[in-house]
mmCIF file of N, CA and C in Angstrom:
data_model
loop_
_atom_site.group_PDB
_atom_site.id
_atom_site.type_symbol
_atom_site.label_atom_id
_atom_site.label_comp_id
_atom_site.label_asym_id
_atom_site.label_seq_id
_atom_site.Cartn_x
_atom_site.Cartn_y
_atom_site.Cartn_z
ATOM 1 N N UNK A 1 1.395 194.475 185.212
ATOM 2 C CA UNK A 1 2.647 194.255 184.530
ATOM 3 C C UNK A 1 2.409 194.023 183.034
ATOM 4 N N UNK A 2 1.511 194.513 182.464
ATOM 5 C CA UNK A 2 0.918 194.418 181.137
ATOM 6 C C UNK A 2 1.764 195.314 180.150
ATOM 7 N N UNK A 3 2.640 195.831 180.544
ATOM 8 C CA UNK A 3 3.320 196.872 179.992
ATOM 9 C C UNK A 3 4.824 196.219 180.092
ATOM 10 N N UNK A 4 5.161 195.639 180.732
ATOM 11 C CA UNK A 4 6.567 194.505 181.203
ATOM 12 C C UNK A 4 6.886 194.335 179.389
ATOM 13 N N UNK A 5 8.111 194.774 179.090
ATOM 14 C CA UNK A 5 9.091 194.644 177.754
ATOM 15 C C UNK A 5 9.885 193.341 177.952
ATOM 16 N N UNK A 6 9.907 192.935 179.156
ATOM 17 C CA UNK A 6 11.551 191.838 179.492
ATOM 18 C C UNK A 6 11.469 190.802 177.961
ATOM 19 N N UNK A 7 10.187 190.105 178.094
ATOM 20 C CA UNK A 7 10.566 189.194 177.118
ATOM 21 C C UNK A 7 10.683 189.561 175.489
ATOM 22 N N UNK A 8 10.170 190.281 175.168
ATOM 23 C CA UNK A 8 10.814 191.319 173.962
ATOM 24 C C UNK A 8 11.911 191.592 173.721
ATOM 25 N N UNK A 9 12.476 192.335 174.901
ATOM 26 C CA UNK A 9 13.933 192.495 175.027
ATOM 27 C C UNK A 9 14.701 191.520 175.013
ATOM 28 N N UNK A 10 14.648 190.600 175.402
ATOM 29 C CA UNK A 10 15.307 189.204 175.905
ATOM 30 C C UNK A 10 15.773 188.856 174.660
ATOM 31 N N UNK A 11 13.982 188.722 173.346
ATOM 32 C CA UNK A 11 14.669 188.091 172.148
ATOM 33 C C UNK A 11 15.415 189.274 171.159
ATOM 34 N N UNK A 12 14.963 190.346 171.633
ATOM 35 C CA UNK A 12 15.927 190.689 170.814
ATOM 36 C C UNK A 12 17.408 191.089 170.859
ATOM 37 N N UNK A 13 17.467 191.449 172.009
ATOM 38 C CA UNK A 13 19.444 190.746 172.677
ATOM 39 C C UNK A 13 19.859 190.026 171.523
ATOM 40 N N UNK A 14 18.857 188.672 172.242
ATOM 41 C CA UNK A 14 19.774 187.451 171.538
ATOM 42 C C UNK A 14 19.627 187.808 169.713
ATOM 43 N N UNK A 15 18.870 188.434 169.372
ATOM 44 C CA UNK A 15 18.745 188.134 168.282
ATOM 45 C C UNK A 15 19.753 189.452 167.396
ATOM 46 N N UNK A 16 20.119 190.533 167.866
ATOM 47 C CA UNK A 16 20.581 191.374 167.587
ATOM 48 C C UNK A 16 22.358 190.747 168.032
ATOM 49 N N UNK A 17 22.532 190.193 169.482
ATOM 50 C CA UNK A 17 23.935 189.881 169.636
ATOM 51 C C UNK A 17 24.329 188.366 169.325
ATOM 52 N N UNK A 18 23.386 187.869 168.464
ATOM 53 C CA UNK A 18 24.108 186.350 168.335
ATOM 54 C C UNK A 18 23.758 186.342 166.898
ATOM 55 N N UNK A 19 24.874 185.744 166.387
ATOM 56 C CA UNK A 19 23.979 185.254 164.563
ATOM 57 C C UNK A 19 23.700 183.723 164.457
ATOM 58 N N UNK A 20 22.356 183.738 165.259
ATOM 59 C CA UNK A 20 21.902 182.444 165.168
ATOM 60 C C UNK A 20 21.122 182.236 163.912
ATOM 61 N N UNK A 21 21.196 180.804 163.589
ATOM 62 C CA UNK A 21 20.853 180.569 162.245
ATOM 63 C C UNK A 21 19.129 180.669 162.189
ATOM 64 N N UNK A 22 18.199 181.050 163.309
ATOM 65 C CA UNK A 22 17.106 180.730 163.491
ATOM 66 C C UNK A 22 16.440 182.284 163.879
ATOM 67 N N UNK A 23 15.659 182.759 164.033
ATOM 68 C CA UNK A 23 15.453 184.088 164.715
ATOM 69 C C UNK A 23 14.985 183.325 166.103
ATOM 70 N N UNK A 24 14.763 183.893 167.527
ATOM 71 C CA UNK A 24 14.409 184.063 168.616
ATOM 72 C C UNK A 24 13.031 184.239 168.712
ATOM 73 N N UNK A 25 11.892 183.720 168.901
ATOM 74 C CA UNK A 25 10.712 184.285 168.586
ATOM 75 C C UNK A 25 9.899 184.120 170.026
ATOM 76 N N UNK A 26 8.773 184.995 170.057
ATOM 77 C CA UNK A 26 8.377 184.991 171.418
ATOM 78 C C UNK A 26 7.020 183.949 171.291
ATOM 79 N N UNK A 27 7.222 182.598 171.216
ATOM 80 C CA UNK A 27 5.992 181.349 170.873
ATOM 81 C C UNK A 27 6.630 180.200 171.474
ATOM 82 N N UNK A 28 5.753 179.178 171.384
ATOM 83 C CA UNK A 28 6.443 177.471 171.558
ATOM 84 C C UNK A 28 6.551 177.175 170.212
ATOM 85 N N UNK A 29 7.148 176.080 170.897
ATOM 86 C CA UNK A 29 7.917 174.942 169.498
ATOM 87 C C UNK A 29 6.869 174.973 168.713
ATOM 88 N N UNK A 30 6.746 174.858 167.420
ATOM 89 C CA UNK A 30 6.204 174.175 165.993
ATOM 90 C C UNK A 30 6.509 173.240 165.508
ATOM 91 N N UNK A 31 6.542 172.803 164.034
ATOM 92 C CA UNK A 31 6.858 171.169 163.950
ATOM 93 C C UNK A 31 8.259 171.594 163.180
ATOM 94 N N UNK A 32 8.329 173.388 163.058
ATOM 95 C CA UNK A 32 9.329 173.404 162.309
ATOM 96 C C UNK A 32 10.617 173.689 163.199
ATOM 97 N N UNK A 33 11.833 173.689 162.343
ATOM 98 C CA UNK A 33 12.954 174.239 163.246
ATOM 99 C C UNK A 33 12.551 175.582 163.761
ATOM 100 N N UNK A 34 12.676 175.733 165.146
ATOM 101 C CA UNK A 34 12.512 176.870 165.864
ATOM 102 C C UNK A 34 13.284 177.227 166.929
ATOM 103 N N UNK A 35 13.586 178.382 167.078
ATOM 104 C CA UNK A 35 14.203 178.561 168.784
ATOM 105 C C UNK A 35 12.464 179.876 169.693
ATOM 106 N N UNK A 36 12.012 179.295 169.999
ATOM 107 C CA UNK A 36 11.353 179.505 171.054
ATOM 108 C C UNK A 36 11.503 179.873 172.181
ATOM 109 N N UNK A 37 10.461 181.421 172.968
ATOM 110 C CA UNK A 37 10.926 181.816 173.854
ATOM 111 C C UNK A 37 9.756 182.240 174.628
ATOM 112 N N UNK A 38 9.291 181.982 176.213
ATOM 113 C CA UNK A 38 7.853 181.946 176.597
ATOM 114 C C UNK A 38 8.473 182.395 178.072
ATOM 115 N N UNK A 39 7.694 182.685 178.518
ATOM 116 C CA UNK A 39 7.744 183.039 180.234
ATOM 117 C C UNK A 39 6.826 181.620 180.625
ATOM 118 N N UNK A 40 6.836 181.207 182.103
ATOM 119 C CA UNK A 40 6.400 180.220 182.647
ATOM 120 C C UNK A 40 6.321 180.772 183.646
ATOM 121 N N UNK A 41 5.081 179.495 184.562
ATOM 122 C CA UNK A 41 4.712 180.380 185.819
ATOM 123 C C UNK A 41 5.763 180.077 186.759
ATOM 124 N N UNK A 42 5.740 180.938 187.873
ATOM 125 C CA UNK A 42 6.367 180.506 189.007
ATOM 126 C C UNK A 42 6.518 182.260 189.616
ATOM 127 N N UNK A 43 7.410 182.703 188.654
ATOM 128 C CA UNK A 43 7.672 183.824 189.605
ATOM 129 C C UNK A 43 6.848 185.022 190.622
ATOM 130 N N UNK A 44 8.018 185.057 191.207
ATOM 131 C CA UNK A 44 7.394 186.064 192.509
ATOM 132 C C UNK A 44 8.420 186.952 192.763
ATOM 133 N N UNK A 45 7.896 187.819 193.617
ATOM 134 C CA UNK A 45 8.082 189.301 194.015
ATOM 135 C C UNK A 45 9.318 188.474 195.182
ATOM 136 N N UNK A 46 10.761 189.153 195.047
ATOM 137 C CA UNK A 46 11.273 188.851 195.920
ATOM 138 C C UNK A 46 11.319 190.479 197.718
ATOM 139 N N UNK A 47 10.745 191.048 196.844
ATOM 140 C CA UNK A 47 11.402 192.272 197.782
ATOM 141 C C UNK A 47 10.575 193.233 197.411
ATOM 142 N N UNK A 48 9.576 194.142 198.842
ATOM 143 C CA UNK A 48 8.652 195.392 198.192
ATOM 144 C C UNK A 48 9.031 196.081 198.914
ATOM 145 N N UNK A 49 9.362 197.509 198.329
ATOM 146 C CA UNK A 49 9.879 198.889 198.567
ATOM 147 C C UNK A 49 8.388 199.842 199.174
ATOM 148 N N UNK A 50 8.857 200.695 199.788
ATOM 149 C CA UNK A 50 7.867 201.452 200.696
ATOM 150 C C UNK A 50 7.043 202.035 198.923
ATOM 151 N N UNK A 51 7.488 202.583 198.039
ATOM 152 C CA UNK A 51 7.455 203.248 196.939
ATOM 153 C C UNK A 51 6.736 202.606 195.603
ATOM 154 N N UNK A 52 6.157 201.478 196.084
ATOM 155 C CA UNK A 52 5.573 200.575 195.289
ATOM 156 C C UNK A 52 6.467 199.347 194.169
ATOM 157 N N UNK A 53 7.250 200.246 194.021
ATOM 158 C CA UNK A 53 8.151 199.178 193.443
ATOM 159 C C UNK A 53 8.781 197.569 193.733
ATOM 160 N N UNK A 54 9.050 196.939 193.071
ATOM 161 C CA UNK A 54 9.286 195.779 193.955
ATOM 162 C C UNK A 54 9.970 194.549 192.961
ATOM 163 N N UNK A 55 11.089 193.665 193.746
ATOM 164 C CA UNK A 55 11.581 193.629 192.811
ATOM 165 C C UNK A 55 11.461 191.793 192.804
ATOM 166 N N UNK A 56 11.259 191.446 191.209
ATOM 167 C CA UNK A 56 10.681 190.351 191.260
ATOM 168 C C UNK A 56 11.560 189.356 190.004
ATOM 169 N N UNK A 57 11.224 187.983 190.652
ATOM 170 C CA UNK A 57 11.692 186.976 189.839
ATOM 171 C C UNK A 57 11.033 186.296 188.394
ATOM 172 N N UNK A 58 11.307 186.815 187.133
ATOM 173 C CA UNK A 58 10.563 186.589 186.101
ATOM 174 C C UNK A 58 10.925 185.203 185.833
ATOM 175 N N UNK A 59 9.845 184.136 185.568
ATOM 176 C CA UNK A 59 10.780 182.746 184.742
ATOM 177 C C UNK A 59 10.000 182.791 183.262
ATOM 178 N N UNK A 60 11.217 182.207 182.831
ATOM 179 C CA UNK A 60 10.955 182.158 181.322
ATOM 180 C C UNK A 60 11.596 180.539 181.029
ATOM 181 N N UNK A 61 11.074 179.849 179.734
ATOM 182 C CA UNK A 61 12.155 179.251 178.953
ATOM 183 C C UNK A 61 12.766 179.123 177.777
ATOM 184 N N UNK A 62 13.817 178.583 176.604
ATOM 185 C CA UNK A 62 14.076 179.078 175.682
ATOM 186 C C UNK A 62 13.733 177.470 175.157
ATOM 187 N N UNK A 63 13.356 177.000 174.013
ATOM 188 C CA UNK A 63 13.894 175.755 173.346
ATOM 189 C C UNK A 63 14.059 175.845 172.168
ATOM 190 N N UNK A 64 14.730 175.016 172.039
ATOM 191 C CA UNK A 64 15.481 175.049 170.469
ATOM 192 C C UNK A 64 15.487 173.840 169.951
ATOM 193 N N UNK A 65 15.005 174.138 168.379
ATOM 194 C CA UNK A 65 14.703 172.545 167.655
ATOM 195 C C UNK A 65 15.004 173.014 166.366
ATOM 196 N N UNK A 66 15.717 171.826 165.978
ATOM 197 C CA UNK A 66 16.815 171.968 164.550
ATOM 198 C C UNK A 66 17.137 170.538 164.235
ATOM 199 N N UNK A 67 17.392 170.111 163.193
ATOM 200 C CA UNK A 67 17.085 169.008 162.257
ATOM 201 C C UNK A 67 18.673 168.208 162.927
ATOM 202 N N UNK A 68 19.826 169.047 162.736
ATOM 203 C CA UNK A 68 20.940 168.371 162.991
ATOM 204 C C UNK A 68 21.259 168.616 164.831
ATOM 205 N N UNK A 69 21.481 166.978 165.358
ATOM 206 C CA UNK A 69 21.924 167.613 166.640
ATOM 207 C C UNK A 69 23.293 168.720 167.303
ATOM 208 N N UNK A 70 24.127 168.534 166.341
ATOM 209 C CA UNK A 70 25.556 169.347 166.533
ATOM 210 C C UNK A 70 24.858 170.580 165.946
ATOM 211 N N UNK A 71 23.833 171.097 165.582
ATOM 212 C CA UNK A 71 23.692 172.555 165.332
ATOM 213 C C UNK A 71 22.622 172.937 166.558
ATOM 214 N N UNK A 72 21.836 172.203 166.935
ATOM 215 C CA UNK A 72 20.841 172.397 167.605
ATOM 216 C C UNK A 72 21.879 172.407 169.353
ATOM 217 N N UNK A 73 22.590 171.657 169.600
ATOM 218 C CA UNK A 73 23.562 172.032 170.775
ATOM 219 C C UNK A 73 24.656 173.222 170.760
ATOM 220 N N UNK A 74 24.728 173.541 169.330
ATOM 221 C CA UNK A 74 25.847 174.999 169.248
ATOM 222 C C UNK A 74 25.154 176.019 169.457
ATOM 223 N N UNK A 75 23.856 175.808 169.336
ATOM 224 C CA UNK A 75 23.129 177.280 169.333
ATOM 225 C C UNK A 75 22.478 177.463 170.589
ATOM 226 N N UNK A 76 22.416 176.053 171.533
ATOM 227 C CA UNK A 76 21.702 176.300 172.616
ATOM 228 C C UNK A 76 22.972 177.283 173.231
ATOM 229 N N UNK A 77 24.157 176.405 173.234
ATOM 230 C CA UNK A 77 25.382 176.896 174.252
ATOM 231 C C UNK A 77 25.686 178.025 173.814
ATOM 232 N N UNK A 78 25.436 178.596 172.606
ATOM 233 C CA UNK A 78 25.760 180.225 171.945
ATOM 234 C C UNK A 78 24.994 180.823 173.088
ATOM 235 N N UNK A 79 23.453 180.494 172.970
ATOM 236 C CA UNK A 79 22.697 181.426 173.894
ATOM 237 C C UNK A 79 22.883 181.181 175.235
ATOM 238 N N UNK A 80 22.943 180.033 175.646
ATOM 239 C CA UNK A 80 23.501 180.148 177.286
ATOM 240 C C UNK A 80 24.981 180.688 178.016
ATOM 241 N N UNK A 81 25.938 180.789 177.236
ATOM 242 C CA UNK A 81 27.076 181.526 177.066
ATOM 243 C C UNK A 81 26.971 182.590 177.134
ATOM 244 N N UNK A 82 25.917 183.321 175.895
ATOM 245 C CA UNK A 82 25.725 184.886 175.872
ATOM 246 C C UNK A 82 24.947 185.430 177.185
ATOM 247 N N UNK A 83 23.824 184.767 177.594
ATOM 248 C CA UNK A 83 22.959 184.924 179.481
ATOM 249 C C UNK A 83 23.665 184.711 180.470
ATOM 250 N N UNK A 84 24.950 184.241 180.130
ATOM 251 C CA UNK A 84 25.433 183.677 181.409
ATOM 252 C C UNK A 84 26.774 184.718 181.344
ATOM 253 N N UNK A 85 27.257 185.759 180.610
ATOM 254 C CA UNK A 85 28.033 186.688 181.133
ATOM 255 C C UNK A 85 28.024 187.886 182.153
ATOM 256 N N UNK A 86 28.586 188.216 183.110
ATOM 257 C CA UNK A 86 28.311 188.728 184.002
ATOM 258 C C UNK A 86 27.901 189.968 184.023
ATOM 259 N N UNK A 87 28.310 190.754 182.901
ATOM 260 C CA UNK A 87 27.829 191.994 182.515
ATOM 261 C C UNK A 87 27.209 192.546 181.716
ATOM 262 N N UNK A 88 25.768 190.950 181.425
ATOM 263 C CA UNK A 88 24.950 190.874 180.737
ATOM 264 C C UNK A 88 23.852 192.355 181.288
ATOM 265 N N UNK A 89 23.342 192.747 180.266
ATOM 266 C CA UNK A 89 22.199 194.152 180.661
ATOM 267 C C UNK A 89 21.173 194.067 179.798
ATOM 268 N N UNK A 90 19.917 193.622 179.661
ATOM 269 C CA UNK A 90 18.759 193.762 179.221
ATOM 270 C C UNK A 90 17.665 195.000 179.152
ATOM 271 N N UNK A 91 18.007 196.418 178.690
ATOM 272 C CA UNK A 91 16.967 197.021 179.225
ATOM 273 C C UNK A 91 16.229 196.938 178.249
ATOM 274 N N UNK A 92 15.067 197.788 179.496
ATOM 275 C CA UNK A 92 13.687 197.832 178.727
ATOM 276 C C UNK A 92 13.976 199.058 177.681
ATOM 277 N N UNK A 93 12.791 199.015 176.769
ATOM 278 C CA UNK A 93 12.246 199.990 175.794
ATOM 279 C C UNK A 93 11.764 200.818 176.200
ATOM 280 N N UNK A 94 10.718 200.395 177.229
ATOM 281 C CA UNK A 94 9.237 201.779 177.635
ATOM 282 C C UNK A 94 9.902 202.096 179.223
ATOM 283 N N UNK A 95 11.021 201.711 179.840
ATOM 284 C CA UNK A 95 10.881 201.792 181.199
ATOM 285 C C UNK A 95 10.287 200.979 182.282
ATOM 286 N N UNK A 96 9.612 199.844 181.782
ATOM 287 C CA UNK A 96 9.321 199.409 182.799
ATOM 288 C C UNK A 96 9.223 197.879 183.639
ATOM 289 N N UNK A 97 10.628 198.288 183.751
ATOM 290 C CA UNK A 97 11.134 197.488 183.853
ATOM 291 C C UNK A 97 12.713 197.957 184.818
ATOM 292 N N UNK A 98 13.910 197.732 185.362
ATOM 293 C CA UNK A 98 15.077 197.796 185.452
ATOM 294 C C UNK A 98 16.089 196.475 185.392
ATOM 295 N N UNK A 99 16.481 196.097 184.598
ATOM 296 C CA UNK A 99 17.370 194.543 184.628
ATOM 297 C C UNK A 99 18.145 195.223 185.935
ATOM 298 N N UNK A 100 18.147 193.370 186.557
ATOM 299 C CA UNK A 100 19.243 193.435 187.658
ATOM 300 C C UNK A 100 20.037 192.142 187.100
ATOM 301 N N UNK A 101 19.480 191.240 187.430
ATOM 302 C CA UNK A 101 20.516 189.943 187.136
ATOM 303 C C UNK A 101 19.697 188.469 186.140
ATOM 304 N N UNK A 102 20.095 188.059 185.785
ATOM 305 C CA UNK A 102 19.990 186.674 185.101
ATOM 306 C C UNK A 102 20.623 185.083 185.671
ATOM 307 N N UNK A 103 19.932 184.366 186.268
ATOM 308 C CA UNK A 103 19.499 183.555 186.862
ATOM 309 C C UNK A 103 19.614 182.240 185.710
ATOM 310 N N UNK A 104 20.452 181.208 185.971
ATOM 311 C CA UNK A 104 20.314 179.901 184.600
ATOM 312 C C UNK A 104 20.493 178.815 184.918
ATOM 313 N N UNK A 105 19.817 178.046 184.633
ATOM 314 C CA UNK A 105 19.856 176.682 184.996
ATOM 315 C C UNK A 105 20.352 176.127 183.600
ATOM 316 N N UNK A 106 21.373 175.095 183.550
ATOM 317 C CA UNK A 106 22.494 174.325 182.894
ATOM 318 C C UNK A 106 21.019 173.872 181.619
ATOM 319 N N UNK A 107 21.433 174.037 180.431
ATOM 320 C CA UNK A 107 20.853 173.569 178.820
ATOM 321 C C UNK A 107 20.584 172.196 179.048
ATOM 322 N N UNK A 108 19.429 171.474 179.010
ATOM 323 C CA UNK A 108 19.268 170.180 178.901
ATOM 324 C C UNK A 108 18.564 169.300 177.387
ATOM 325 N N UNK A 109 19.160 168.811 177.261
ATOM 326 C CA UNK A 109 18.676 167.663 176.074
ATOM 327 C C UNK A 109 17.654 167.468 176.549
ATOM 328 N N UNK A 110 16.248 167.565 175.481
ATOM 329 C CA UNK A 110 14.683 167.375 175.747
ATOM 330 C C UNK A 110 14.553 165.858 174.845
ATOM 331 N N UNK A 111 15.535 165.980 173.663
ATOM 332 C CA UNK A 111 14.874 164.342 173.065
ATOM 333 C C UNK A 111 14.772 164.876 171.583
ATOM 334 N N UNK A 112 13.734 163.694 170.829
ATOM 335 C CA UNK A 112 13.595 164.717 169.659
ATOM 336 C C UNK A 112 12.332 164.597 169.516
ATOM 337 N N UNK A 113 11.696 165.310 168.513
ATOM 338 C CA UNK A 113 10.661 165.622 168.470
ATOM 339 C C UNK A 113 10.237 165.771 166.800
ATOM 340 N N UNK A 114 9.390 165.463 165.831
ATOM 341 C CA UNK A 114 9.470 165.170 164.247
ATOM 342 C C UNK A 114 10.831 165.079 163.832
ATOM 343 N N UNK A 115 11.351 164.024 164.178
ATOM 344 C CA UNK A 115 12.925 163.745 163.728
ATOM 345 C C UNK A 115 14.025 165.205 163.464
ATOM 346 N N UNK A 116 13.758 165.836 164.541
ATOM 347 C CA UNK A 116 14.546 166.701 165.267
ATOM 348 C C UNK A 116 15.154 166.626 166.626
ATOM 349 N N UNK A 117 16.191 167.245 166.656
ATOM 350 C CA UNK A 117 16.925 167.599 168.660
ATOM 351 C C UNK A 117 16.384 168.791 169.108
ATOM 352 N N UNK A 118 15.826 168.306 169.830
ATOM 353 C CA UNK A 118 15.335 169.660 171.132
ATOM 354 C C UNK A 118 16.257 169.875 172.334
ATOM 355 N N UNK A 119 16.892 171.154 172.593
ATOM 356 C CA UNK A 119 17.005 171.295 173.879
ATOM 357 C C UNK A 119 16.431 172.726 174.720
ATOM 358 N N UNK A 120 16.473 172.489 175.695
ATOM 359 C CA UNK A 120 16.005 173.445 176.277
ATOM 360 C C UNK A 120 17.170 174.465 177.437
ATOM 361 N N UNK A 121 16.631 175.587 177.831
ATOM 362 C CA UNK A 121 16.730 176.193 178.850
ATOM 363 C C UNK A 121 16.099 177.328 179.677
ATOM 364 N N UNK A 122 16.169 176.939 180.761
ATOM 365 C CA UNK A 122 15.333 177.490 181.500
ATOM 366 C C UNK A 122 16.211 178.696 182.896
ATOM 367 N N UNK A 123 15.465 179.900 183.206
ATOM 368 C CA UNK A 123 15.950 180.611 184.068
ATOM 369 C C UNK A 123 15.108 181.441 184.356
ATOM 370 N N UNK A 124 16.024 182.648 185.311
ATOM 371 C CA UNK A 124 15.114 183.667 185.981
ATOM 372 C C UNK A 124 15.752 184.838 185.770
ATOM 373 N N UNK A 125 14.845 185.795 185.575
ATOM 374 C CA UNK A 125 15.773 187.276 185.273
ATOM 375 C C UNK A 125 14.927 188.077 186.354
ATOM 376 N N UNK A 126 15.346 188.307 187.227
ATOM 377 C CA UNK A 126 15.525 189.311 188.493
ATOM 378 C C UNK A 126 15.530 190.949 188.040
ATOM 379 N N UNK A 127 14.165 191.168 187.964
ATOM 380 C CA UNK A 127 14.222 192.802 187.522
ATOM 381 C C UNK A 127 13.367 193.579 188.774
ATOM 382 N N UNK A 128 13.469 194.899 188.844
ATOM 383 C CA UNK A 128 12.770 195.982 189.702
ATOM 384 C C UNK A 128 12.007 196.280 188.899
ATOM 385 N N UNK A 129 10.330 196.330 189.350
ATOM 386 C CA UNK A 129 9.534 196.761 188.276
ATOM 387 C C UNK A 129 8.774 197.831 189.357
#
C-alpha cells in the first residue's frame, strides 16, 4: 500500500474546500500553530474479494493548535462539518485507492499545549484498495 494517495488527498480536500486560516499538512503538532494530519495504527481489511482487492479501514487523526481558543474550535468544526457530509468523495490521484465512506468520531478538546488550544479528531475512511 506504498502507493495509497488517501492521506494526500484528504489534506488537500480540506485544503482546497475550506479557507482555513492554517494549511492542512501531512506531520504532528509543532510548537507552532498547526493543523496536523497523520494516519494511526489500527486499521484493517474489512472484506477480501476473490480478485485481490479488499476493502479496508484506514485510521487517521487531524489536530489543530492555534493561539486563540474560539479560532482553534471554528476550524476544528469547519473540518468536521466538511467529513461529515454525506456526499463527501475523496478520490485518489494515481488510482489506488476507491473512497467509499468516512467514519468520525465527535472533535475533542486535547488541552493546551505552549499556551495554545488543541483539539483533535479522529476517524476512519473506508476505501477499496
Amino acid at each position: 500500500m506504498n502507493d495509497n494517495d488517501f492521506m494526500e488527498q484528504l489534506a488537500t480536500y480540506l485544503n482546497v474546500h475550506l479557507n482555513l486560516p492554517l494549511p492542512v499538512q501531512l506531520s504532528f503538532l509543532t510548537d507552532d500553530p498547526s493543523i496536523a494530519l497523520f494516519p494511526v495504527p489500527g486499521g484493517r481489511a474489512t472484506t477480501s474479494y476473490w480478485d485481490t482487492t479488499k476493502e479496508m479501514d484506514f485510521k487517521w487523526e487531524l489536530m489543530v493548535q492555534e493561539a486563540s481558543a474560539e479560532d482553534t474550535a471554528a476550524i476544528m468544526w469547519a473540518i468536521y462539518g466538511a467529513l461529515a457530509k454525506d456526499d463527501l468523495m475523496i478520490m485518489s490521484s494515481n488510482g489506488s485507492y476507491k473512497f467509499n465512506q468516512m467514519n468520525l468520531n465527535q472533535p475533542e478538546l486535547e488541552g493546551e499545549k505552549n499556551e495554545m488550544t488543541v483539539w483533535s479528531l479522529s476517524g476512519s475512511a473506508n476505501l477499496t484498495i
